[in-house]
């Protein structure tokens, strides 16, 4: 099946620092999404990207849909303690596979005050 | 804010027993999904459901699994004869369209002994 390689696996940063994480795939996705998961909870959608090259912001978060449609990155600027959690990228192929998301392995973010 | 609700939050069962996990999707949503997450691993697609039938299912979703929308509000996942490797967090998700912007519930943790 399709695999998403997400990196880094974990990050330990100081409050106020910027964070960058990315996902790559060997195959094309029509939609890229970034989710955050807090302990014991379900993933929560942060940003959705629909077009190659698209750059979208949501507050301190910025994500881009790669030109090749095989990659995406997420940046978090000026991190705060509540940014702690696991961040997942997810790709959707489209066609008849709506809602069938392929998730990356996740990036565990720790923010030290 | 509307949300996807799941019950039970945690279920412990003996191997070979049947388990039913329940979900109430967001009321105006039309597409429903089950995903699972084995502890420490990524979220994996199990099945999608639309118009009262399965749209797509993964290799994980074998004959031991079934889904049902019995009454227009609940969406259930049944595992007929649980195995140790079925131990995981099971997430229900729903959406109103085909964008891939899924709303996830908080999950049901299944422990098979």
Short mmCIF file of C-alpha atoms in Angstrom, two decimals:
data_model
loop_
_atom_site.label_atom_id
_atom_site.label_comp_id
_atom_site.label_asym_id
_atom_site.label_seq_id
_atom_site.Cartn_x
_atom_site.Cartn_y
_atom_site.Cartn_z
CA UNK A 1 0.00 0.00 0.00
CA UNK A 2 0.94 3.64 -0.11
CA UNK A 3 3.41 4.80 2.51
CA UNK A 4 4.04 8.25 3.87
CA UNK A 5 7.43 8.99 5.37
CA UNK A 6 7.14 11.67 8.00
CA UNK A 7 10.09 13.36 9.64
CA UNK A 8 11.37 14.06 12.11
CA UNK A 9 10.00 11.36 14.41
CA UNK A 10 10.30 13.67 17.40
CA UNK A 11 11.37 17.18 18.26
CA UNK A 12 12.33 18.83 21.52
CA UNK A 13 12.26 22.60 21.31
CA UNK A 14 12.16 25.68 23.48
CA UNK A 15 9.08 27.81 23.70
CA UNK A 16 9.22 30.53 21.05
CA UNK A 17 11.16 28.49 18.52
CA UNK A 18 9.86 27.68 15.06
CA UNK A 19 9.18 24.07 14.05
CA UNK A 20 9.19 22.38 10.67
CA UNK A 21 8.13 18.86 9.77
CA UNK A 22 7.46 17.18 6.46
CA UNK A 23 6.03 14.18 4.70
CA UNK A 24 7.07 12.50 1.49
CA UNK A 25 5.45 9.79 -0.56
CA UNK A 26 6.42 7.64 -3.51
CA UNK A 27 2.98 8.20 -5.03
CA UNK A 28 0.75 11.16 -5.73
CA UNK A 29 -1.97 12.42 -3.43
CA UNK A 30 -4.74 14.81 -4.45
CA UNK A 31 -5.23 16.17 -0.94
CA UNK A 32 -2.79 16.64 1.91
CA UNK A 33 -3.97 17.17 5.46
CA UNK A 34 -2.25 17.85 8.75
CA UNK A 35 -3.76 16.60 12.00
CA UNK A 36 -2.78 17.01 15.65
CA UNK A 37 -3.43 14.35 18.25
CA UNK A 38 -3.35 14.99 21.98
CA UNK A 39 -2.90 12.04 24.38
CA UNK A 40 -6.02 9.88 24.63
CA UNK A 41 -7.89 11.84 21.98
CA UNK A 42 -8.68 11.60 18.32
CA UNK A 43 -6.84 13.49 15.57
CA UNK A 44 -7.97 17.08 15.04
CA UNK A 45 -7.67 18.68 11.62
CA UNK A 46 -5.27 21.62 11.45
CA UNK A 47 -4.90 22.39 7.75
CA UNK A 48 -6.15 20.89 4.48
CA UNK A 49 -4.43 21.44 1.12
CA UNK A 50 -6.07 20.74 -2.24
CA UNK A 51 -3.80 22.06 -4.99
CA UNK A 52 -0.19 21.42 -5.89
CA UNK A 53 1.89 24.40 -4.77
CA UNK A 54 -0.81 25.65 -2.41
CA UNK A 55 0.45 27.43 0.69
CA UNK A 56 -2.11 27.78 3.49
CA UNK A 57 -1.92 29.34 6.94
CA UNK A 58 -3.98 28.82 10.06
CA UNK A 59 -2.75 31.18 12.76
CA UNK A 60 0.83 30.25 13.57
CA UNK A 61 0.64 27.19 11.32
CA UNK A 62 1.63 27.19 7.67
CA UNK A 63 1.50 24.19 5.37
CA UNK A 64 2.36 23.64 1.74
CA UNK A 65 1.27 21.08 -0.84
CA UNK A 66 4.36 20.13 -2.84
CA UNK A 67 4.51 20.82 -6.57
CA UNK A 68 5.07 17.15 -7.35
CA UNK A 69 2.02 16.23 -5.19
CA UNK A 70 4.27 13.78 -3.38
CA UNK A 71 5.18 15.88 -0.38
CA UNK A 72 3.97 18.44 2.12
CA UNK A 73 5.44 20.38 5.02
CA UNK A 74 4.04 21.98 8.15
CA UNK A 75 5.64 24.91 9.94
CA UNK A 76 4.71 26.15 13.39
CA UNK A 77 6.03 29.57 14.28
CA UNK A 78 6.73 30.88 17.79
CA UNK A 79 5.83 27.61 19.52
CA UNK A 80 3.96 27.62 22.82
CA UNK A 81 3.54 24.83 25.42
CA UNK A 82 0.08 23.87 24.16
CA UNK A 83 1.59 22.95 20.79
CA UNK A 84 2.77 19.75 22.47
CA UNK A 85 1.32 16.65 20.85
CA UNK A 86 1.69 14.32 17.90
CA UNK A 87 1.38 15.80 14.43
CA UNK A 88 0.32 13.57 11.57
CA UNK A 89 0.33 14.22 7.87
CA UNK A 90 -2.29 12.41 5.84
CA UNK A 91 -2.86 12.02 2.13
CA UNK A 92 -6.03 11.33 0.20
CA UNK A 93 -5.86 9.92 -3.29
CA UNK A 94 -9.32 11.00 -4.39
CA UNK A 95 -11.23 9.22 -7.12
CA UNK A 96 -13.50 6.75 -5.34
CA UNK A 97 -11.32 6.74 -2.22
CA UNK A 98 -12.78 9.81 -0.52
CA UNK A 99 -11.97 9.82 3.15
CA UNK A 100 -9.54 6.96 2.85
CA UNK A 101 -6.57 8.71 4.39
CA UNK A 102 -3.05 7.35 4.50
CA UNK A 103 -1.33 8.67 7.62
CA UNK A 104 2.32 9.30 8.29
CA UNK A 105 3.99 7.85 11.36
CA UNK A 106 3.69 11.11 13.27
CA UNK A 107 6.03 13.72 14.72
CA UNK A 108 6.07 13.94 18.51
CA UNK A 109 6.54 17.57 19.52
CA UNK A 110 7.73 18.55 22.99
CA UNK A 111 7.94 22.23 23.88
CA UNK A 112 9.96 23.26 26.93
CA UNK A 113 8.75 26.46 28.60
CA UNK B 1 -19.67 22.63 18.39
CA UNK B 2 -20.93 19.35 16.92
CA UNK B 3 -18.69 16.38 17.53
CA UNK B 4 -18.36 12.68 16.85
CA UNK B 5 -19.04 10.69 20.01
CA UNK B 6 -17.87 7.15 20.68
CA UNK B 7 -18.73 4.53 23.28
CA UNK B 8 -17.33 2.82 25.19
CA UNK B 9 -14.16 4.79 25.86
CA UNK B 10 -12.42 1.61 26.95
CA UNK B 11 -13.41 -2.03 26.64
CA UNK B 12 -11.54 -5.05 27.91
CA UNK B 13 -12.52 -8.40 26.46
CA UNK B 14 -11.36 -11.98 26.30
CA UNK B 15 -9.96 -13.37 23.07
CA UNK B 16 -12.71 -14.91 20.98
CA UNK B 17 -15.45 -12.67 22.31
CA UNK B 18 -17.57 -10.39 20.15
CA UNK B 19 -17.21 -6.65 20.57
CA UNK B 20 -19.38 -3.81 19.30
CA UNK B 21 -18.02 -0.29 19.24
CA UNK B 22 -20.53 2.50 18.82
CA UNK B 23 -20.31 5.90 17.23
CA UNK B 24 -22.69 8.81 16.76
CA UNK B 25 -21.39 10.83 13.79
CA UNK B 26 -22.10 14.52 13.35
CA UNK B 27 -25.76 14.78 12.39
CA UNK B 28 -25.60 16.25 8.87
CA UNK B 29 -22.63 14.15 7.79
CA UNK B 30 -23.02 11.58 5.04
CA UNK B 31 -19.71 9.70 4.97
CA UNK B 32 -18.58 7.53 7.86
CA UNK B 33 -15.34 5.80 8.65
CA UNK B 34 -13.54 3.56 11.09
CA UNK B 35 -9.81 3.87 11.65
CA UNK B 36 -7.59 2.14 14.17
CA UNK B 37 -4.34 3.01 15.88
CA UNK B 38 -2.23 0.35 17.53
CA UNK B 39 -0.39 1.82 20.52
CA UNK B 40 2.52 3.98 19.40
CA UNK B 41 1.81 3.50 15.71
CA UNK B 42 0.14 5.47 12.96
CA UNK B 43 -3.57 5.74 12.30
CA UNK B 44 -4.79 3.16 9.76
CA UNK B 45 -7.89 3.15 7.59
CA UNK B 46 -10.32 0.28 8.13
CA UNK B 47 -13.53 1.04 6.25
CA UNK B 48 -15.62 3.78 4.66
CA UNK B 49 -19.42 3.77 4.56
CA UNK B 50 -21.79 5.83 2.46
CA UNK B 51 -25.41 5.51 1.45
CA UNK B 52 -25.85 2.51 3.75
CA UNK B 53 -23.13 0.43 2.25
CA UNK B 54 -19.39 -0.07 2.47
CA UNK B 55 -17.54 2.10 -0.05
CA UNK B 56 -14.09 0.76 0.56
CA UNK B 57 -12.28 -1.42 3.06
CA UNK B 58 -8.67 -2.19 3.84
CA UNK B 59 -6.93 -5.56 4.09
CA UNK B 60 -7.27 -5.29 7.86
CA UNK B 61 -11.07 -5.30 7.56
CA UNK B 62 -11.51 -9.05 7.10
CA UNK B 63 -14.57 -11.27 7.61
CA UNK B 64 -14.36 -10.81 11.38
CA UNK B 65 -15.28 -7.14 11.00
CA UNK B 66 -18.60 -5.62 10.06
CA UNK B 67 -20.20 -2.20 10.15
CA UNK B 68 -23.78 -1.12 10.42
CA UNK B 69 -25.85 2.03 10.61
CA UNK B 70 -28.92 0.53 12.25
CA UNK B 71 -31.05 3.58 12.97
CA UNK B 72 -29.85 6.61 11.04
CA UNK B 73 -27.79 8.01 13.88
CA UNK B 74 -25.53 5.27 15.24
CA UNK B 75 -22.65 3.76 13.29
CA UNK B 76 -21.24 0.56 14.75
CA UNK B 77 -18.15 -1.57 14.26
CA UNK B 78 -18.47 -5.22 15.22
CA UNK B 79 -15.58 -7.60 15.68
CA UNK B 80 -17.01 -11.12 15.73
CA UNK B 81 -14.23 -13.05 17.41
CA UNK B 82 -11.53 -10.82 18.82
CA UNK B 83 -7.83 -11.65 18.58
CA UNK B 84 -4.97 -10.32 20.67
CA UNK B 85 -3.79 -8.23 17.73
CA UNK B 86 -7.14 -6.42 17.60
CA UNK B 87 -6.04 -4.48 20.68
CA UNK B 88 -5.92 -0.87 19.53
CA UNK B 89 -7.65 2.48 19.68
CA UNK B 90 -10.55 2.55 17.25
CA UNK B 91 -11.57 5.92 15.87
CA UNK B 92 -14.84 6.74 14.19
CA UNK B 93 -14.86 9.66 11.78
CA UNK B 94 -17.40 11.43 9.63
CA UNK B 95 -17.58 14.14 7.02
CA UNK B 96 -20.17 15.95 5.01
CA UNK B 97 -18.37 15.91 1.68
CA UNK B 98 -15.51 14.43 -0.28
CA UNK B 99 -12.76 16.84 0.72
CA UNK B 100 -11.13 14.41 3.11
CA UNK B 101 -11.64 16.77 6.06
CA UNK B 102 -12.61 14.09 8.51
CA UNK B 103 -13.86 14.79 12.01
CA UNK B 104 -12.66 12.13 14.41
CA UNK B 105 -14.16 10.96 17.67
CA UNK B 106 -12.08 10.55 20.81
CA UNK B 107 -11.70 6.84 20.21
CA UNK B 108 -12.58 3.56 21.88
CA UNK B 109 -9.66 1.69 23.38
CA UNK B 110 -10.04 -2.06 22.93
CA UNK B 111 -7.90 -4.39 25.00
CA UNK B 112 -8.05 -8.09 24.14
CA UNK B 113 -6.68 -10.46 26.78
#
